mmCIF file of C-alpha atoms in Angstrom:
data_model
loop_
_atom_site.group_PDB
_atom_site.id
_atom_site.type_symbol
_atom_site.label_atom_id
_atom_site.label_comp_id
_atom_site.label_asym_id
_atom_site.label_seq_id
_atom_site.Cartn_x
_atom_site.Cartn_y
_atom_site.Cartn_z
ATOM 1 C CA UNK D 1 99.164 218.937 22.906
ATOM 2 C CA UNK D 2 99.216 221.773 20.168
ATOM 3 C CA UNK D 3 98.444 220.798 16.261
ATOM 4 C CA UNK D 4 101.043 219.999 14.280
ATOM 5 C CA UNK D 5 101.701 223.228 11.711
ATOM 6 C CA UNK D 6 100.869 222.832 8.352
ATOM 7 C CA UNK D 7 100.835 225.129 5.417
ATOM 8 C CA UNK D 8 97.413 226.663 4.943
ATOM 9 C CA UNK D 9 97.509 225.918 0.972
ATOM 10 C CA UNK D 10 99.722 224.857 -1.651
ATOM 11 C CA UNK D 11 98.797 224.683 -5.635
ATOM 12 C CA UNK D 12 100.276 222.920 -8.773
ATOM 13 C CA UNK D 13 99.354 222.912 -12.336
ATOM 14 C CA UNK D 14 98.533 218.939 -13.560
ATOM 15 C CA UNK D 15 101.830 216.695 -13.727
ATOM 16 C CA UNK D 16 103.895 219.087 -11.414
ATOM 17 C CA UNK D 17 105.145 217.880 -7.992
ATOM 18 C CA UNK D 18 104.058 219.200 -4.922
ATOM 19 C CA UNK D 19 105.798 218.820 -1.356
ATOM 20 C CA UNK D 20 103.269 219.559 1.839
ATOM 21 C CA UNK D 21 105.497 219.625 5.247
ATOM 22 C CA UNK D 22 104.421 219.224 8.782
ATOM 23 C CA UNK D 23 106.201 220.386 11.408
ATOM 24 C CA UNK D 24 105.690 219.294 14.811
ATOM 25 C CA UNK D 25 107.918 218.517 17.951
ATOM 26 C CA UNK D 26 110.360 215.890 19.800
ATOM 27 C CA UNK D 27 107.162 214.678 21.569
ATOM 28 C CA UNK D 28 105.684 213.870 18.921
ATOM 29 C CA UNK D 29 106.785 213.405 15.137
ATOM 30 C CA UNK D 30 110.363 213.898 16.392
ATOM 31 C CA UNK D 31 110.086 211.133 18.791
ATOM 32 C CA UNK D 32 107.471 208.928 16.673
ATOM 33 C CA UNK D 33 108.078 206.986 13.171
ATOM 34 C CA UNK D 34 104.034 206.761 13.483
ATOM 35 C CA UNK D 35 103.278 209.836 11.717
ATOM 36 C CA UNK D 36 100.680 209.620 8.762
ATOM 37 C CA UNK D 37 98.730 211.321 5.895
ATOM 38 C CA UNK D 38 95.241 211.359 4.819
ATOM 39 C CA UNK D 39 93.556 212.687 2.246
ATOM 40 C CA UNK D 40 89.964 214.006 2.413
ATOM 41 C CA UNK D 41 87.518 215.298 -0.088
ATOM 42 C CA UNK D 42 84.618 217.907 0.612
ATOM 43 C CA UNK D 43 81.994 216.133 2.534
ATOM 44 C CA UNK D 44 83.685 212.888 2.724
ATOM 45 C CA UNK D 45 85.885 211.145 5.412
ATOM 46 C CA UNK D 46 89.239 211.064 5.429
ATOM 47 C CA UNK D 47 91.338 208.184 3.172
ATOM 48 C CA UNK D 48 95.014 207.117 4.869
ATOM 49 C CA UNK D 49 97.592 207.966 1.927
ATOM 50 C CA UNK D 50 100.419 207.316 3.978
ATOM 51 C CA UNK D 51 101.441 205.472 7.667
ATOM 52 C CA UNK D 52 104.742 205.147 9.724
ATOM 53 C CA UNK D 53 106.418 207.810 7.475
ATOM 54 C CA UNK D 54 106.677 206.502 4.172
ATOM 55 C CA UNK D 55 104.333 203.658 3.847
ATOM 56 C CA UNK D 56 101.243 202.988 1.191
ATOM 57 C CA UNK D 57 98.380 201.189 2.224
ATOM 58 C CA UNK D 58 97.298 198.994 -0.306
ATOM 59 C CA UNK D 59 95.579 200.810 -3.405
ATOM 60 C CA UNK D 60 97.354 204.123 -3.015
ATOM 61 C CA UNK D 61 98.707 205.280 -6.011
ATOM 62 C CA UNK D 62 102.778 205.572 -5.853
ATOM 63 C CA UNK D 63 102.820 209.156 -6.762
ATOM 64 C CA UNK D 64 102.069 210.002 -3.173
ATOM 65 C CA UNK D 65 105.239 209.399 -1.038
ATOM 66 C CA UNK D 66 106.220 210.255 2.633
ATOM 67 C CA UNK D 67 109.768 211.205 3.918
ATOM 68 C CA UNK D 68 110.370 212.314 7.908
ATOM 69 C CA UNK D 69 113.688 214.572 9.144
ATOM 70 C CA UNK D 70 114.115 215.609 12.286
ATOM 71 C CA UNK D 71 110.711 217.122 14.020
ATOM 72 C CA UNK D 72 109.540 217.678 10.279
ATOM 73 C CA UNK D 73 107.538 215.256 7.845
ATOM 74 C CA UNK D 74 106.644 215.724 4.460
ATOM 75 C CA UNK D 75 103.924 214.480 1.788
ATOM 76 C CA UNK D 76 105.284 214.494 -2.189
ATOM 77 C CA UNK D 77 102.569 213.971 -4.566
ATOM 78 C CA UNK D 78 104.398 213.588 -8.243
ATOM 79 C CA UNK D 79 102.229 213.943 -11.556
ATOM 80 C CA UNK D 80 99.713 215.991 -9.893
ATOM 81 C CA UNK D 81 96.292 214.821 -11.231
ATOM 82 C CA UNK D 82 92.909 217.038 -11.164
ATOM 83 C CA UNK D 83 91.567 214.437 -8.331
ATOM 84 C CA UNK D 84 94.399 215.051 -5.945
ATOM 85 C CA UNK D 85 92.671 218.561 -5.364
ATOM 86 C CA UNK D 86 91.859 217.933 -1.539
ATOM 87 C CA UNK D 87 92.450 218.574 1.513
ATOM 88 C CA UNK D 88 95.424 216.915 3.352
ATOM 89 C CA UNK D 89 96.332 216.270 7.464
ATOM 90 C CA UNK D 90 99.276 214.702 8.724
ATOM 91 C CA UNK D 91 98.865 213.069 11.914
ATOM 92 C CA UNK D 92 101.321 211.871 14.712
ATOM 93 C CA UNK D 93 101.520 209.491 17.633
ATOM 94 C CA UNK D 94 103.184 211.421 20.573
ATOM 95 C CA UNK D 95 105.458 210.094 22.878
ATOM 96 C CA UNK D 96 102.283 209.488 25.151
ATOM 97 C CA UNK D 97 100.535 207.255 22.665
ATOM 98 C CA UNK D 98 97.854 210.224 22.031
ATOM 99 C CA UNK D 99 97.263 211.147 18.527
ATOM 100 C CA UNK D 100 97.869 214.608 17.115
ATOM 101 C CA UNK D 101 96.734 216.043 13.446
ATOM 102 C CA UNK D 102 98.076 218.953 11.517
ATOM 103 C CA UNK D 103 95.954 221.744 10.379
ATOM 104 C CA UNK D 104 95.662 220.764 7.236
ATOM 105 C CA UNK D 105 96.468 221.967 3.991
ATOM 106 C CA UNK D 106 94.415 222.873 0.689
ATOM 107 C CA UNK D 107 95.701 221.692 -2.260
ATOM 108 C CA UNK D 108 94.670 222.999 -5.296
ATOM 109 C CA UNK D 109 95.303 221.704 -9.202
ATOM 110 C CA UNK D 110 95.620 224.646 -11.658
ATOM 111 C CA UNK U 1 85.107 194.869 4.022
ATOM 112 C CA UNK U 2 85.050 196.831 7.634
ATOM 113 C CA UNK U 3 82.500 198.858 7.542
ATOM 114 C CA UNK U 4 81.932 201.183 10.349
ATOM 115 C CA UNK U 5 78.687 203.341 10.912
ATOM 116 C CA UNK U 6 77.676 205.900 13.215
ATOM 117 C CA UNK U 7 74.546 207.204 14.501
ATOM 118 C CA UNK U 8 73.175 209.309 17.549
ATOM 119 C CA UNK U 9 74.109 212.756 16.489
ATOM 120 C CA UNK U 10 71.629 215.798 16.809
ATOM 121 C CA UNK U 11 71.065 219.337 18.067
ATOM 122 C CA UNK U 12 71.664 219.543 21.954
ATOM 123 C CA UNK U 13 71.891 222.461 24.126
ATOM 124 C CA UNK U 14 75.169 224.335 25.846
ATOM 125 C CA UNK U 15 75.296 221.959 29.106
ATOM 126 C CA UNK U 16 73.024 219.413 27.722
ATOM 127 C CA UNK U 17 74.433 215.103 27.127
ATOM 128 C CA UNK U 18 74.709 212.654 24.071
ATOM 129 C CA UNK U 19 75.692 209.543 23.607
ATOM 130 C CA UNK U 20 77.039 208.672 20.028
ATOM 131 C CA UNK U 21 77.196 205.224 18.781
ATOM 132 C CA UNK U 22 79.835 203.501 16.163
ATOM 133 C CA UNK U 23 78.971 199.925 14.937
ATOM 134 C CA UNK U 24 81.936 198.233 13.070
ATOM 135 C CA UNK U 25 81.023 194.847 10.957
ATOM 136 C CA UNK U 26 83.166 192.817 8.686
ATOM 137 C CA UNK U 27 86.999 192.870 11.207
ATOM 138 C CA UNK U 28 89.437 190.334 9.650
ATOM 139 C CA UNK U 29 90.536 189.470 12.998
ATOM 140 C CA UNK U 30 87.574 190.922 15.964
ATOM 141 C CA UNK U 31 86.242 193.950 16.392
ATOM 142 C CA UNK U 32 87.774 193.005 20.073
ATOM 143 C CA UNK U 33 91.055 193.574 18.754
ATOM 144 C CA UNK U 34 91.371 196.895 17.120
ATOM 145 C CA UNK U 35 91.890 199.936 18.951
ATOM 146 C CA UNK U 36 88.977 202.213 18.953
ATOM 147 C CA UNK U 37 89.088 206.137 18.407
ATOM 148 C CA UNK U 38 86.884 209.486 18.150
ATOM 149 C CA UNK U 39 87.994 211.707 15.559
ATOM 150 C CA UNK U 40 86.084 215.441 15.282
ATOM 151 C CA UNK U 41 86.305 217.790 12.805
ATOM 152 C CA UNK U 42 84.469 221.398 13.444
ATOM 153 C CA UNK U 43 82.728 222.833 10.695
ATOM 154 C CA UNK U 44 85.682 224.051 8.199
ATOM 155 C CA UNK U 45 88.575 222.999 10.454
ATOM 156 C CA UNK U 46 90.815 220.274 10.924
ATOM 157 C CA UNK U 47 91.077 216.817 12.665
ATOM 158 C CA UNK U 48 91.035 216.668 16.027
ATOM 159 C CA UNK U 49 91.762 213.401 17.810
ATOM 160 C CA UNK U 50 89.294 213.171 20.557
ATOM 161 C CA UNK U 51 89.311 209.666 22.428
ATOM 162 C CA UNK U 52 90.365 206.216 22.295
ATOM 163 C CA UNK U 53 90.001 202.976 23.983
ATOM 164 C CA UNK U 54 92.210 200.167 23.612
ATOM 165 C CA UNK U 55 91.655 196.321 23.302
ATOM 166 C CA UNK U 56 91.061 195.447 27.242
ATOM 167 C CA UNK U 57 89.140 198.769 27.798
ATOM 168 C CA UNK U 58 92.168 201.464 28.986
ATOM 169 C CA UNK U 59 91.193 204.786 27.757
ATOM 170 C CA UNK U 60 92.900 207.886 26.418
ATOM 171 C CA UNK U 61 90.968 211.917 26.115
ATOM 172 C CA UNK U 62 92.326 214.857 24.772
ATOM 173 C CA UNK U 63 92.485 217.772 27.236
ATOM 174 C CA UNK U 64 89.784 219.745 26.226
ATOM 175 C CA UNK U 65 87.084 216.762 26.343
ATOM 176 C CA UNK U 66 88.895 214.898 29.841
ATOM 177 C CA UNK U 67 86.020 214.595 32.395
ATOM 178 C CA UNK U 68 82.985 215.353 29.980
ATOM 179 C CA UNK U 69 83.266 212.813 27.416
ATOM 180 C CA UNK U 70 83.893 209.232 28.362
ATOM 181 C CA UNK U 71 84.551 206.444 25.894
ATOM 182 C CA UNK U 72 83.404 202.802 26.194
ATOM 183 C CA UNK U 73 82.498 199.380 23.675
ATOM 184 C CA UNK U 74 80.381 196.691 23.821
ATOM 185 C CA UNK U 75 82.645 193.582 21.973
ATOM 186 C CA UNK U 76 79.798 191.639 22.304
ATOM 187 C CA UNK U 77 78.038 193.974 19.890
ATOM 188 C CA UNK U 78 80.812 195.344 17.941
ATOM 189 C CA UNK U 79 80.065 198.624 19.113
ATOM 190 C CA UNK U 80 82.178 201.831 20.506
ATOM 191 C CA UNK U 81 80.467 204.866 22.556
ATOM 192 C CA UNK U 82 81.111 208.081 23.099
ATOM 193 C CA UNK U 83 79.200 209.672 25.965
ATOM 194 C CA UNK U 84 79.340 213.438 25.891
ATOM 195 C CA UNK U 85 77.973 215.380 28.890
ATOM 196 C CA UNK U 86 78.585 218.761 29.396
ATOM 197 C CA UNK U 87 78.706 219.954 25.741
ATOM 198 C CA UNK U 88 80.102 223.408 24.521
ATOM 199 C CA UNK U 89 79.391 225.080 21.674
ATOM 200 C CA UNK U 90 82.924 224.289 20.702
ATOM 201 C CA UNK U 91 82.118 220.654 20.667
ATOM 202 C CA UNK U 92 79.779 221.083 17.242
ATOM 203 C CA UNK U 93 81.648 218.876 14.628
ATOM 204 C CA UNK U 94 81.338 216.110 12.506
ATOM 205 C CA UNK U 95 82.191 212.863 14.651
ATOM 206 C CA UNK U 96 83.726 209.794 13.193
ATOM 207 C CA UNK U 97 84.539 206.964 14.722
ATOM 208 C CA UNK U 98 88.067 205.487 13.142
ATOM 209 C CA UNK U 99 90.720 202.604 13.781
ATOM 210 C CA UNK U 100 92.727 200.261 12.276
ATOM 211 C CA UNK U 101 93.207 196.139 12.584
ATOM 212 C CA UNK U 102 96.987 196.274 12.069
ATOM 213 C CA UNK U 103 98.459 199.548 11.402
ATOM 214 C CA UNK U 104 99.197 202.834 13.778
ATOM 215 C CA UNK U 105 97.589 204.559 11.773
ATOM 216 C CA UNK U 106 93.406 205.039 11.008
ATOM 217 C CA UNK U 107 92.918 203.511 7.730
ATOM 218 C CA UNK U 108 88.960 202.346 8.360
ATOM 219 C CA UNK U 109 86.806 205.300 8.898
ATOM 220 C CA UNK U 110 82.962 205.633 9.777
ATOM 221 C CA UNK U 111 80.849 208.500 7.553
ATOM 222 C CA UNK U 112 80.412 210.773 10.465
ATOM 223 C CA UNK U 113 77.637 211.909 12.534
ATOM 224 C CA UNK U 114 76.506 215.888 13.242
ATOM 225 C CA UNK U 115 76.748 217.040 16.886
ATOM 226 C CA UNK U 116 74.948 220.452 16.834
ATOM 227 C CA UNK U 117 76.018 222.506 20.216
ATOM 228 C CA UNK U 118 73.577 225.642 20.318
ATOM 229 C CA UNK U 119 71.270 227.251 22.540
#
């Protein structure tokens, strides 16, 4: 099971909107409305942002906001803040019930 | 508040075993319940799903850790495994231990423990 491809980095200056997309396959985000994002911080483990697409867990802020098409999913963070600056993975259930991450992508807050 | 906390990390030799240890506290419902996973991330890369095992003890690897690393918990203790024989140098990464009570998903993570692979 490959990674799911992710851009390497994306940037924004503070109160922009940034999209991050995540492109995988029909085994997996294609075939799968389990697909998630997390959010992780230098030395720190990973937070969930988002689960099955375009849910928040409780606590996330409602700038963050997931949408799926096709074998493609995508992260929107509106009114980029300086603490959004972090790394971010999407992650998938495939159509065998394994898990599969992105690559993860760098975003960075002018 | 679940809480889960590894331990058991370390430096180990090319060929050489560990066993790493995740012990979860404060489930809503029992630590029984909730699926149970191995997440690794190498030094300055990405996630990579490693293991799970499932309420009832059925168990899922990722290819590149199938017949070295085998997975295993102790409900009575609240605690999840990870026995890793075999080791690479490839294996060195941060290991956390990760689930969730309700949601597929991994929205409870542990703070990681250091597996060192080097001769």
């Amino acid at each position: 099971q490959s990674a799911l491809t992710q851009p390497a980095s994306v940037s924004g200056s503070p109160g922009q909107s940034i999209t991050i997309s995540c492109t995988g396959t029909s085994s997996d985000i294609g075939g799968s409305n389990s697909v998630s994002w997390y959010q992780q911080h230098p030395g720190k483990a990973p937070k969930l942002m988002i689960y099955d697409v375009g849910n928040r867990p409780s606590g996330v802020s409602d700038r963050f906001s997931g949408s799926k098409s096709g074998n493609t999913a995508s992260l929107t963070i509106s009114g980029l803040q300086a603490e959004d600056e972090a790394d971010y993975y999407c992650g998938s259930y495939t159509t065998n019930i394994h898990v599969v991450f992105g690559g993860g992508t760098k975003l960075t807050v002018l | 508040e679940v809480q889960l906390v590894e331990s058991g990390g370390g430096l180990v030799k090319p060929g050489g075993s560990l066993r790493l240890s995740c012990v979860g506290s404060g489930f809503t419902f029992t630590f029984s319940h909730a699926w149970m996973s191995w997440v690794r991330q190498a030094p300055g890369k990405g996630l990579e799903w490693v293991a799970r095992v499932k309420n009832g003890g059925t168990t899922d690897y990722v290819a590149p850790v199938k017949g070295r690393f085998t997975i295993s918990r102790d409900d009575s203790r609240n605690t999840l495994y990870l026995q890793m024989s075999s080791l690479k140098t490839e294996d060195t990464a941060v290991y956390y231990c990760a689930t969730s009570e309700t949601l597929n998903a991994f929205d409870i993570w542990g703070q990681g423990t250091m597996v060192t692979v080097s001769s």
